[in-house]
Coordinates of C-alpha atoms in Angstrom, one line a residue:
M166 CA 45.8 108.4 100.6
K167 CA 48.6 107.0 99.0
L168 CA 52.2 105.3 99.0
V169 CA 54.3 105.8 95.9
G170 CA 57.4 104.0 95.6
I171 CA 60.4 106.5 94.8
R172 CA 63.3 103.6 95.1
G173 CA 63.8 100.0 95.0
E174 CA 61.5 97.6 93.3
L175 CA 58.3 99.5 94.0
A176 CA 59.6 102.6 92.5
G177 CA 56.9 104.1 90.2
R178 CA 54.1 102.0 91.9
G179 CA 51.4 103.8 93.8
I180 CA 49.5 101.6 96.6
S181 CA 45.9 103.2 97.3
L182 CA 45.3 103.5 101.4
G183 CA 41.8 102.4 102.6
T184 CA 40.9 102.2 105.9
E185 CA 42.1 98.8 107.1
P186 CA 45.6 98.4 108.6
M187 CA 48.2 97.6 105.8
T188 CA 51.7 95.6 107.1
L189 CA 54.7 95.7 105.1
G190 CA 57.5 93.0 105.1
R191 CA 59.2 90.3 103.3
G192 CA 56.6 87.6 104.4
S193 CA 53.9 86.5 101.9
N194 CA 50.9 87.6 104.5
N195 CA 51.9 91.1 104.4
K196 CA 49.2 93.0 102.4
V197 CA 52.7 94.6 100.7
V198 CA 55.2 92.2 100.2
L199 CA 58.6 93.9 100.0
A200 CA 61.6 92.1 98.0
T201 CA 64.3 93.9 99.7
P202 CA 66.5 91.2 101.9
L203 CA 67.3 94.4 104.5
A204 CA 63.2 94.0 105.3
S205 CA 62.1 91.8 108.3
R206 CA 59.3 89.3 107.7
M207 CA 57.1 91.8 109.2
H208 CA 58.5 95.2 108.9
S209 CA 56.3 98.1 109.8
R210 CA 52.3 98.5 110.1
L211 CA 50.5 101.5 108.8
Q212 CA 47.0 102.0 110.6
W213 CA 44.1 104.2 110.4
E214 CA 43.6 106.1 114.0
E215 CA 41.8 109.2 114.6
G216 CA 41.6 110.5 111.2
A217 CA 45.3 110.0 110.1
W218 CA 47.5 107.0 109.3
T219 CA 49.9 106.2 111.8
L220 CA 53.1 104.0 111.1
Y221 CA 54.6 101.9 113.6
D222 CA 57.9 99.5 112.9
C223 CA 57.2 95.8 114.0
G224 CA 60.5 95.3 115.7
S225 CA 62.3 94.8 112.6
S226 CA 66.0 94.3 112.5
N227 CA 67.1 97.1 110.4
G228 CA 64.6 99.6 111.7
T229 CA 62.0 102.2 109.8
L230 CA 62.8 105.2 108.8
V231 CA 60.9 108.3 108.3
N232 CA 62.4 111.3 106.6
G233 CA 65.9 109.4 107.1
R234 CA 65.4 109.1 111.1
R235 CA 64.7 105.7 112.7
L236 CA 61.5 105.3 114.2
Q237 CA 61.6 105.1 117.9
A238 CA 57.9 105.4 118.5
A239 CA 54.4 105.4 116.5
H240 CA 54.7 108.3 114.0
R241 CA 51.7 110.3 112.6
L242 CA 52.3 110.4 108.8
S243 CA 52.0 113.9 106.9
P244 CA 51.9 114.4 103.2
G245 CA 55.3 114.0 101.8
D246 CA 56.9 112.1 104.6
E247 CA 59.2 109.5 102.9
I248 CA 59.6 105.7 104.5
T249 CA 62.6 103.8 103.8
L250 CA 62.2 99.9 104.7
G251 CA 65.6 98.3 103.5
D252 CA 66.2 99.4 100.2
E253 CA 62.7 100.3 99.6
V254 CA 61.6 104.1 99.9
L255 CA 57.9 105.3 99.2
R256 CA 56.5 108.7 99.8
F257 CA 53.1 109.1 101.9
E258 CA 51.3 111.3 99.4
A259 CA 47.2 112.6 99.8
T260 CA 44.6 111.7 97.1
A261 CA 41.2 113.1 96.6
A262 CA 39.5 110.1 97.7
V263 CA 40.2 108.4 101.3
A264 CA 38.5 105.3 101.2
D265 CA 40.3 103.6 97.8
P266 CA 40.6 99.7 98.6
P267 CA 43.7 99.1 99.4
T268 CA 46.4 97.8 96.4
V269 CA 47.6 94.2 97.5
L270 CA 51.0 93.7 96.0
T271 CA 52.3 90.0 95.9
T272 CA 55.8 88.3 95.4
R273 CA 54.5 87.5 91.8
D274 CA 53.5 91.2 91.3
L275 CA 56.9 92.5 92.5
H276 CA 58.5 90.1 90.6
A277 CA 57.4 90.5 87.1
P278 CA 58.6 87.6 85.0
Q279 CA 60.5 90.0 82.5
V280 CA 63.1 90.8 85.1
L281 CA 65.8 88.3 85.9
R282 CA 66.5 88.0 89.5
V283 CA 70.0 87.4 90.5
T284 CA 71.8 86.7 94.1
V285 CA 75.6 87.2 94.2
S286 CA 77.3 85.6 97.3
G287 CA 80.6 87.8 97.5
G288 CA 81.4 91.1 96.8
G289 CA 84.8 91.1 95.8
P290 CA 86.3 92.0 92.2
V291 CA 84.6 89.0 90.6
G292 CA 81.2 89.2 92.2
L293 CA 80.9 93.0 91.3
S294 CA 82.3 92.8 88.2
L295 CA 79.6 90.4 87.3
A296 CA 76.7 92.4 89.0
L297 CA 78.2 95.5 86.5
M298 CA 78.3 93.5 83.7
L299 CA 74.6 91.9 84.1
D300 CA 73.5 95.8 84.8
D301 CA 75.3 97.1 81.7
L302 CA 74.1 94.2 79.3
M303 CA 70.3 93.7 80.5
G304 CA 69.3 97.0 81.9
A305 CA 65.7 97.1 83.3
K306 CA 65.4 93.2 82.6
V307 CA 67.8 92.2 85.8
A308 CA 67.6 93.0 89.4
V309 CA 71.0 91.9 91.3
T310 CA 71.4 91.5 94.8
V311 CA 75.0 91.3 96.1
H312 CA 76.1 89.9 99.8
E313 CA 79.5 90.6 101.4
G314 CA 80.3 90.4 104.9
R315 CA 83.2 92.8 104.5
W316 CA 80.9 95.6 103.8
T317 CA 79.2 98.3 106.2
R318 CA 76.8 100.9 105.6
H319 CA 77.5 104.4 106.4
D320 CA 76.0 107.8 105.2
G321 CA 73.2 106.2 102.9
R322 CA 76.2 104.2 100.9
V323 CA 77.9 100.6 101.4
I324 CA 81.4 100.7 102.0
W325 CA 84.5 98.4 103.0
K326 CA 84.6 98.0 106.4
T327 CA 88.1 99.1 108.1
K328 CA 91.0 97.3 109.8
A329 CA 89.4 98.7 113.3
Q330 CA 85.9 96.9 111.9
G331 CA 88.0 93.6 111.4
N332 CA 88.6 93.9 107.9
S333 CA 92.4 93.9 106.5
R334 CA 92.2 95.4 103.0
R335 CA 94.3 93.5 100.2
Q336 CA 96.9 95.7 99.3
Q337 CA 98.6 93.1 96.9
V338 CA 99.2 94.3 93.4
V339 CA 97.5 92.4 90.6
T340 CA 98.3 92.0 86.9
I341 CA 95.3 91.8 85.0
Q342 CA 95.4 91.3 81.4
S343 CA 94.4 93.5 78.4
R344 CA 92.5 90.3 77.1
Q345 CA 90.2 90.9 80.4
W346 CA 90.5 94.4 81.0
T347 CA 89.2 95.4 77.5
K348 CA 86.0 93.7 77.9
L349 CA 84.7 95.3 80.9
P350 CA 82.1 97.7 80.2
T351 CA 83.4 101.3 79.6
P352 CA 82.3 103.2 83.0
V353 CA 84.5 100.3 84.5
Q354 CA 87.4 100.7 82.6
E355 CA 87.5 104.4 82.7
R356 CA 86.9 104.2 86.7
L357 CA 89.6 101.7 87.0
F358 CA 92.0 103.2 84.4
G359 CA 91.0 106.6 84.1
G360 CA 93.7 108.1 86.2
A361 CA 97.2 107.4 87.6
D362 CA 96.2 104.3 90.0
H363 CA 97.8 101.4 87.2
T364 CA 101.3 100.9 85.8
E365 CA 102.1 98.9 82.5
M366 CA 105.0 97.2 84.4
W367 CA 105.2 94.1 82.4
P368 CA 105.5 93.8 78.7
A369 CA 103.0 92.5 76.0
G370 CA 102.6 88.7 75.8
P371 CA 100.2 86.1 74.7
D372 CA 97.5 87.0 76.6
S373 CA 97.4 90.8 75.4
V374 CA 95.4 91.9 72.6
D375 CA 95.5 94.9 70.4
D376 CA 99.2 95.1 71.5
L377 CA 97.9 96.6 74.5
P378 CA 99.9 95.4 78.0
P379 CA 98.5 94.2 80.9
R380 CA 98.0 96.3 84.0
N381 CA 99.4 96.4 87.3
I382 CA 96.6 97.7 89.9
R383 CA 96.0 97.3 93.7
I384 CA 93.5 95.2 94.3
S385 CA 91.9 97.2 97.2
Y386 CA 91.5 100.1 94.4
V387 CA 89.7 97.8 92.3
E388 CA 87.3 96.7 95.2
D389 CA 86.8 100.3 96.0
Q390 CA 86.0 101.6 92.2
L391 CA 83.6 98.5 91.6
L392 CA 81.8 99.2 95.1
A393 CA 81.4 102.8 94.4
L394 CA 80.0 102.2 91.2
A395 CA 77.4 99.5 92.1
N396 CA 76.4 102.0 94.5
E397 CA 74.9 104.1 91.9
R398 CA 73.4 101.8 90.1
P399 CA 69.7 101.2 91.1
R400 CA 69.0 97.8 89.8
I401 CA 72.0 96.7 92.1
T402 CA 70.8 96.1 95.8
L403 CA 74.1 95.9 98.1
I404 CA 73.7 94.1 101.4
P405 CA 76.4 94.3 103.7
E406 CA 76.0 90.8 105.2
P407 CA 77.5 87.5 104.3
F408 CA 75.3 85.3 102.6
D409 CA 73.8 82.3 104.4
A410 CA 72.7 79.9 101.9
A411 CA 70.8 78.0 104.6
A412 CA 68.9 80.6 106.0
A413 CA 68.3 82.6 103.1
R414 CA 66.4 79.4 101.1
D415 CA 62.9 80.6 101.0
D416 CA 64.3 83.9 99.3
L417 CA 66.8 82.0 97.0
V418 CA 63.8 79.8 95.8
G419 CA 62.3 83.0 94.3
Q420 CA 65.8 83.7 92.5
H421 CA 66.4 82.7 88.7
V422 CA 70.5 82.6 89.8
L423 CA 72.7 82.1 92.5
A424 CA 76.4 83.5 91.4
I425 CA 78.9 81.9 94.2
C426 CA 81.9 84.3 94.1
E427 CA 82.9 83.9 98.1
G428 CA 86.6 82.8 97.4
G429 CA 88.4 79.5 97.6
R430 CA 86.8 78.5 101.2
S431 CA 83.4 79.2 100.2
R432 CA 80.5 78.0 102.2
S433 CA 77.7 78.1 100.0
R434 CA 79.7 76.2 97.4
E435 CA 79.7 73.7 100.3
H436 CA 76.2 74.0 101.1
F437 CA 75.5 72.8 97.6
G438 CA 78.1 70.5 97.2
D439 CA 75.9 67.6 96.1
R440 CA 75.1 69.6 93.2
F441 CA 78.6 70.5 92.0
G442 CA 80.2 67.1 93.0
A443 CA 83.1 66.5 94.6
A444 CA 86.7 68.1 93.7
D445 CA 89.7 65.8 92.7
S446 CA 92.8 66.4 93.9
S447 CA 94.7 63.9 92.1
P448 CA 95.9 65.9 89.1
Y449 CA 97.8 68.3 91.2
S450 CA 99.2 65.6 93.3
V451 CA 102.8 64.3 93.6
D452 CA 103.3 60.3 94.7
G453 CA 99.7 60.5 95.8
Q454 CA 99.7 63.5 98.1
Q455 CA 98.0 66.8 97.1
L456 CA 101.2 69.3 96.9
Q457 CA 100.5 72.4 98.9
D458 CA 102.7 75.6 98.8
V459 CA 103.0 78.1 101.6
V460 CA 103.9 81.5 100.3
L461 CA 104.9 84.5 102.8
G462 CA 103.8 88.1 101.6
L463 CA 105.9 90.8 102.2
R464 CA 104.2 94.4 102.1
V465 CA 107.3 96.3 100.6
K466 CA 108.6 99.3 98.6
S467 CA 111.3 98.3 96.1
D468 CA 113.8 101.1 95.0
L469 CA 114.9 99.1 91.9
P470 CA 113.4 100.2 88.5
D471 CA 110.6 98.4 86.8
P472 CA 112.7 96.6 84.3
M473 CA 115.1 95.4 86.6
T474 CA 112.4 93.8 89.0
V475 CA 110.4 91.9 86.0
L476 CA 114.1 90.4 85.0
L477 CA 114.7 89.4 88.3
T478 CA 111.7 87.7 89.0
V479 CA 111.5 85.6 85.7
A480 CA 114.8 84.1 86.2
Q481 CA 114.0 82.0 89.4
N482 CA 111.2 80.6 91.2
R483 CA 111.9 81.6 94.9
F484 CA 110.5 85.1 95.1
L485 CA 108.1 87.2 92.7
L486 CA 107.8 90.8 93.0
N487 CA 104.4 92.7 91.8
S488 CA 104.0 96.2 92.6
L489 CA 102.9 99.7 91.5
R490 CA 105.4 102.0 91.2
G491 CA 107.9 99.9 93.5
E492 CA 105.1 99.3 96.4
G493 CA 103.4 96.2 96.2
F494 CA 104.1 92.3 97.8
L495 CA 107.3 90.5 97.4
N496 CA 105.9 86.7 97.5
M497 CA 108.5 84.2 98.8
R498 CA 107.8 80.4 98.1
L499 CA 108.7 78.6 101.5
T500 CA 109.9 75.3 101.9
A501 CA 108.3 72.8 104.4
E502 CA 110.6 73.5 106.9
E503 CA 110.4 77.4 106.9
A504 CA 106.3 77.1 106.4
A505 CA 106.4 75.3 110.2
E506 CA 108.4 78.1 111.2
A507 CA 106.4 80.8 109.5
V508 CA 103.9 81.1 112.5
G509 CA 102.7 83.8 115.3
I510 CA 103.4 83.6 119.1
D511 CA 100.8 84.6 122.1
P512 CA 103.7 86.4 124.3
V513 CA 101.0 86.0 127.2
R514 CA 100.2 82.3 126.8
Q515 CA 103.4 81.4 125.3
V516 CA 102.1 79.4 122.4
F517 CA 102.2 79.2 118.6
T518 CA 99.5 80.2 116.3
E519 CA 99.0 79.9 112.5
C520 CA 96.6 82.8 112.7
V521 CA 99.1 84.3 109.8
Q522 CA 98.5 81.3 107.5
A523 CA 95.0 80.2 108.5
Q524 CA 93.0 83.5 108.4
P525 CA 95.3 84.7 106.7
C526 CA 96.2 87.7 108.9
V527 CA 98.2 90.7 107.9
M528 CA 100.9 91.1 110.7
E529 CA 101.7 95.2 110.6
R530 CA 105.1 96.4 111.4
G531 CA 105.1 98.4 114.9
A532 CA 107.2 101.1 115.8
D533 CA 109.6 98.8 117.7
G534 CA 110.2 96.8 114.3
S535 CA 108.4 93.7 115.5
F536 CA 105.1 92.7 113.5
T537 CA 102.1 91.8 114.9
C538 CA 98.1 90.5 114.4
S539 CA 96.1 93.4 116.1
T540 CA 93.0 90.7 115.6
H541 CA 94.9 87.7 117.7
D542 CA 97.7 89.8 119.6
T543 CA 100.2 87.6 118.0
Y544 CA 103.8 88.3 116.8
F545 CA 105.5 87.0 113.9
F546 CA 107.6 84.3 115.4
P547 CA 110.5 84.3 112.9
A548 CA 111.0 88.3 113.1
L549 CA 111.5 87.6 116.8
R550 CA 114.1 85.4 116.6
R551 CA 117.6 87.2 116.1
N552 CA 119.1 83.6 114.4
S553 CA 116.2 82.8 112.6
P554 CA 117.0 81.1 109.5
L555 CA 113.8 82.0 107.7
W556 CA 114.2 85.8 108.5
G557 CA 117.9 85.8 107.3
R558 CA 116.5 84.8 104.0
V559 CA 113.6 87.4 104.1
E560 CA 116.7 89.8 104.5
E561 CA 118.3 88.5 101.4
G562 CA 115.1 88.9 99.4
L563 CA 114.7 92.4 100.5
R564 CA 118.2 92.9 99.5
M565 CA 117.6 91.1 96.1
F566 CA 115.1 93.5 95.2
G567 CA 116.2 96.6 96.3
I568 CA 114.4 97.1 99.3
A569 CA 114.9 98.9 102.3
E570 CA 114.7 97.1 105.9
E571 CA 112.4 99.8 106.9
N572 CA 110.5 99.4 103.5
L573 CA 108.9 96.1 104.9
T574 CA 105.9 97.0 106.4
A575 CA 103.6 94.0 107.1
V576 CA 104.1 90.0 106.7
T577 CA 101.1 87.8 105.6
C578 CA 101.0 84.3 104.1
F579 CA 99.0 82.2 101.5
R580 CA 98.3 78.5 101.4
L581 CA 98.1 77.4 98.0
D582 CA 96.9 74.1 96.4
M583 CA 94.6 73.4 93.7
V584 CA 91.6 70.8 92.7
A585 CA 90.0 70.0 89.5
R586 CA 85.9 70.4 89.9
P587 CA 83.6 68.5 87.9
R588 CA 81.2 71.0 87.1
F589 CA 80.5 74.7 87.8
T590 CA 76.8 75.0 86.9
A591 CA 73.9 73.5 88.5
Q592 CA 70.5 73.6 89.1
L593 CA 69.9 74.3 92.8
F594 CA 66.2 74.4 92.9
P595 CA 63.6 73.0 89.9
P596 CA 61.0 75.7 88.9
T597 CA 57.3 75.1 90.4
A598 CA 53.9 76.8 90.0
T599 CA 55.0 79.7 92.1
T600 CA 59.0 79.8 91.6
P601 CA 61.0 80.2 88.9
G602 CA 63.7 77.5 89.0
T603 CA 67.5 78.7 90.5
F604 CA 70.5 77.7 88.8
G605 CA 73.7 77.9 90.8
F606 CA 77.1 78.9 89.3
L607 CA 80.6 78.8 90.7
L608 CA 82.6 81.6 89.7
G609 CA 86.2 83.1 90.5
D610 CA 88.2 81.5 93.0
A611 CA 85.2 79.4 94.2
A612 CA 85.6 77.7 91.0
N613 CA 89.3 77.6 90.3
A614 CA 91.6 79.0 93.1
I615 CA 94.9 79.5 91.4
H616 CA 98.7 79.7 92.2
F617 CA 100.2 82.9 93.5
W618 CA 101.3 84.4 90.4
P619 CA 99.5 88.0 91.0
G620 CA 96.3 88.4 89.2
R621 CA 95.9 85.0 87.8
G622 CA 93.0 84.2 89.8
L623 CA 91.4 87.7 89.0
N624 CA 92.0 87.4 85.3
S625 CA 90.2 84.0 85.3
G626 CA 87.5 85.1 87.3
L627 CA 86.9 88.2 85.1
A628 CA 86.7 85.9 82.6
S629 CA 84.0 83.4 84.2
A630 CA 82.1 86.7 85.1
L631 CA 81.9 87.7 81.5
S632 CA 81.0 84.4 80.5
L633 CA 78.4 84.1 82.5
A634 CA 77.0 87.6 82.0
R635 CA 77.0 87.0 78.2
S636 CA 75.0 83.8 78.8
L637 CA 72.4 85.5 80.8
A638 CA 72.2 88.4 78.6
G639 CA 69.7 86.7 76.1
W640 CA 67.4 85.6 78.7
Q641 CA 63.9 85.6 77.2
G642 CA 61.6 85.3 80.4
R643 CA 61.3 81.3 80.5
P644 CA 62.8 79.1 83.2
L645 CA 66.4 78.6 82.7
R646 CA 67.6 75.1 81.3
D647 CA 70.8 73.4 81.2
A648 CA 71.4 73.8 77.7
D649 CA 71.4 77.6 78.3
F650 CA 75.0 77.4 79.8
M651 CA 76.4 74.5 77.5
R652 CA 79.1 77.3 76.2
H653 CA 79.3 78.6 79.9
E654 CA 80.4 75.6 81.1
A655 CA 82.8 74.8 78.3
M656 CA 84.3 77.9 78.9
M657 CA 84.5 77.2 82.6
G658 CA 86.1 73.9 81.9
M659 CA 88.7 75.5 79.5
L660 CA 89.6 78.0 81.8
Q661 CA 90.3 75.4 84.5
Y662 CA 92.3 73.6 82.2
R663 CA 94.4 76.3 80.8
H664 CA 94.8 78.7 84.0
K665 CA 95.7 75.5 86.2
S666 CA 97.9 73.8 83.8
R667 CA 99.8 77.2 83.8
A668 CA 100.0 77.2 87.6
W669 CA 100.9 73.9 87.7
R670 CA 103.7 74.3 85.8
Q671 CA 105.2 76.9 88.6
M672 CA 104.6 74.4 91.4
V673 CA 106.6 71.6 90.1
T674 CA 109.6 70.5 87.8
T675 CA 110.6 67.4 86.1
D676 CA 114.2 65.6 87.2
E677 CA 116.1 63.8 84.7
Q678 CA 114.1 60.9 84.7
G679 CA 111.2 62.5 84.2
R680 CA 109.4 62.1 87.8
S681 CA 107.5 65.4 89.0
Q682 CA 109.1 67.1 91.9
P683 CA 107.7 70.1 94.0
I684 CA 109.8 73.5 93.4
R685 CA 109.9 74.1 97.1
D686 CA 112.0 70.3 97.5
L687 CA 114.2 72.1 95.0
I688 CA 114.8 74.9 97.2
A689 CA 115.2 72.9 100.5
H690 CA 118.0 70.4 98.7
S691 CA 119.6 73.6 97.6
I692 CA 119.5 75.2 101.0
V693 CA 121.1 72.1 102.2
E694 CA 123.9 72.1 99.7
A695 CA 124.9 75.2 100.5
D696 CA 125.0 75.0 104.0
A697 CA 127.4 72.0 103.6
G698 CA 129.7 74.1 100.9
A699 CA 128.5 72.1 98.2
N700 CA 127.9 75.0 95.8
D701 CA 130.6 77.1 93.7
R702 CA 129.8 81.1 94.4
A703 CA 131.8 81.6 90.9
S704 CA 129.9 79.4 89.2
D705 CA 126.3 80.0 90.6
I706 CA 127.0 83.7 89.3
A707 CA 128.2 82.9 86.4
S708 CA 125.2 80.4 85.6
L709 CA 122.9 83.0 86.7
L710 CA 124.4 86.0 84.6
E711 CA 123.9 83.6 81.3
R712 CA 120.2 82.8 82.5
L713 CA 119.6 86.6 83.0
R714 CA 120.9 87.3 79.6
R715 CA 119.3 85.1 77.8
I716 CA 115.8 86.3 79.4
R717 CA 117.2 89.9 78.7
G718 CA 117.2 88.8 74.9
R719 CA 113.5 87.6 74.8
L720 CA 112.1 90.7 76.8
E721 CA 114.3 93.5 74.9
P722 CA 112.2 93.9 72.0
R723 CA 109.4 94.7 74.3
L724 CA 110.4 95.9 77.7
V725 CA 112.9 99.0 77.7
G726 CA 115.6 99.8 80.2
L727 CA 116.6 96.4 80.9
P728 CA 119.9 96.4 83.1
D729 CA 123.5 95.4 81.2
D730 CA 125.7 92.6 82.0
A731 CA 128.0 94.8 84.5
T732 CA 125.0 96.2 86.7
L733 CA 123.4 92.5 86.7
R734 CA 126.9 90.9 88.0
E735 CA 127.1 94.1 90.5
H736 CA 123.8 92.9 91.7
L737 CA 124.3 89.7 92.4
E738 CA 127.6 90.0 94.0
H739 CA 125.7 91.5 96.8
L740 CA 123.5 88.4 97.8
S741 CA 124.7 85.5 100.0
S742 CA 126.2 82.1 98.3
E743 CA 123.0 80.4 99.7
T744 CA 120.6 82.9 97.9
L745 CA 122.8 82.5 94.8
H746 CA 122.3 78.4 94.7
T747 CA 118.7 78.9 96.0
L748 CA 117.8 81.2 93.0
L749 CA 120.1 79.1 90.4
V750 CA 118.6 75.5 91.6
S751 CA 114.7 77.1 91.6
E752 CA 114.8 77.4 87.7
P753 CA 113.1 80.1 86.0
W754 CA 109.7 80.3 84.8
D755 CA 108.9 78.0 82.8
S756 CA 107.8 80.4 80.2
A757 CA 108.1 77.8 77.2
S758 CA 105.8 75.2 78.4
V759 CA 103.1 77.4 79.7
G760 CA 103.2 79.3 76.6
G761 CA 100.8 79.3 73.6
E762 CA 97.1 79.9 73.2
E763 CA 95.0 81.6 75.8
V764 CA 91.4 80.8 76.5
D765 CA 89.2 83.9 75.0
V766 CA 85.8 84.0 75.9
D767 CA 84.7 85.1 72.2
W768 CA 85.4 81.6 71.3
L769 CA 82.1 80.6 72.4
L770 CA 80.2 83.3 73.6
P771 CA 80.1 86.4 71.2
A772 CA 80.0 90.2 72.7
V773 CA 76.6 91.5 73.3
E774 CA 75.8 95.0 72.9
S775 CA 75.2 97.0 76.4
V776 CA 71.4 98.3 76.9
D777 CA 73.1 101.8 77.0
R778 CA 74.7 101.4 73.6
A779 CA 71.9 100.1 72.1
V780 CA 69.4 102.8 73.1
A781 CA 71.6 105.6 71.9
A782 CA 72.1 103.7 68.6

């Protein structure tokens, strides 16, 4: 009798059974050592009893399945039975010989030196993109395991948890530049952009290649499609659990790579903080204090045409709308005073909470018009106060972008700040006689949390994943070295410099003496001026119209359907004097100083042909 692997790292291997008991699990003392993280240290046991093999579960956390059913008691095996242990599936088969000596598989046997073992911490767009790129470029030479706590398992597949399961899906619309999306594997491009789930709202610019414009797409759709693709790749193992660097140490020392893609609050990055070095906030500080913005995210549907919303967005720094056929998020930069007001309130305990900022929670609109957090049973405080200055300014933002009040369906907040990281690559564990040596990498927001321009962080994250995938694609089976990632580290440094310098120009401006001043403080000062009647409405409208004309002149060759002067004037006339003054004082997007050459992974890391294309050729 024997077991034959039909899925997982044991696929295609035969394990002969003698008459001695056989244990299977992740622990090295088992007769069959399993690589899947879903297996327990001693997962199950096979025992020859009364002329037949009997299967027992050894109290495993994820259970032992026979023919798809979880084992509740000892099971007498019959030829053809399929046994599932985590991600491994084995078939029990009959052979001519009964007393063949058992095959003992060790960790070294399972992890042949020609297979690069990669663990990805964080299954968002960056982590999944890295897994799919490695699978595309390396084929059978790589095995990738991706951990994500926002996933769950359903009908044999890994899917995103629902809101009822505690996961608020990200409905924001992001703008992916053609410099990035054209470098994604062809199946990924086809899955993301093969239908009508994207738009080309923004015109082509310096970050566009081959005259292809950037594409607007909902982040939840990107996540869904990438996860669906990863489910189809047998070399990618999906673990619906958060990665715990401390608990996973014994497994991690057997990996070649840990890619940390968990986001700006990464616990894995902090666990290995001594390897990556301390972050420096001073480059993004004013008067010795790190500059932090709070942005109110408003889930909306605008009735204005895209060219109009583009023009209104780039003409000021108070509001930023990014949408997909009008549906998306209107992001509102808050002053310090407004940020203090943007909190939830627990009506039972009569206490305020920052859950909308700290988590950040999404507060959905109810039938009564209030916005509530179902997780913490709180209400968005400004929307409850009829005389709330902040809520009045929110309503002005809705009016500015042609959003009916009932088409505001949820609110959330983003806390934004930036730091400079000294390095993005580090050896976590050195190679030994029995371990390959493990290198860690910071990617995405774990490396470079970018300001709230929609998609800016994702574009940087995709570029960082592409850079690492190309660096690893030429691996020849030897232990990894710092020198193998010299170009990748240089590329990460360039991405940090370029993207954060752009974001910084959208957080600060300079006064007449050349001193840096936060844009949020300009907005706060404009509100005070308007309240004191120190502004001239007619003059503000005239100045705004002139600004809009100049921007329209720059965009006209690249964007069809921009509004004329009469349309713009009529639109501005509907806004309050305070809003008009704030828009004027906040200044337009600083496109001049943030323009120029963009970072391209091709500079340092030439394209590598995918395994499938190479085989076809």
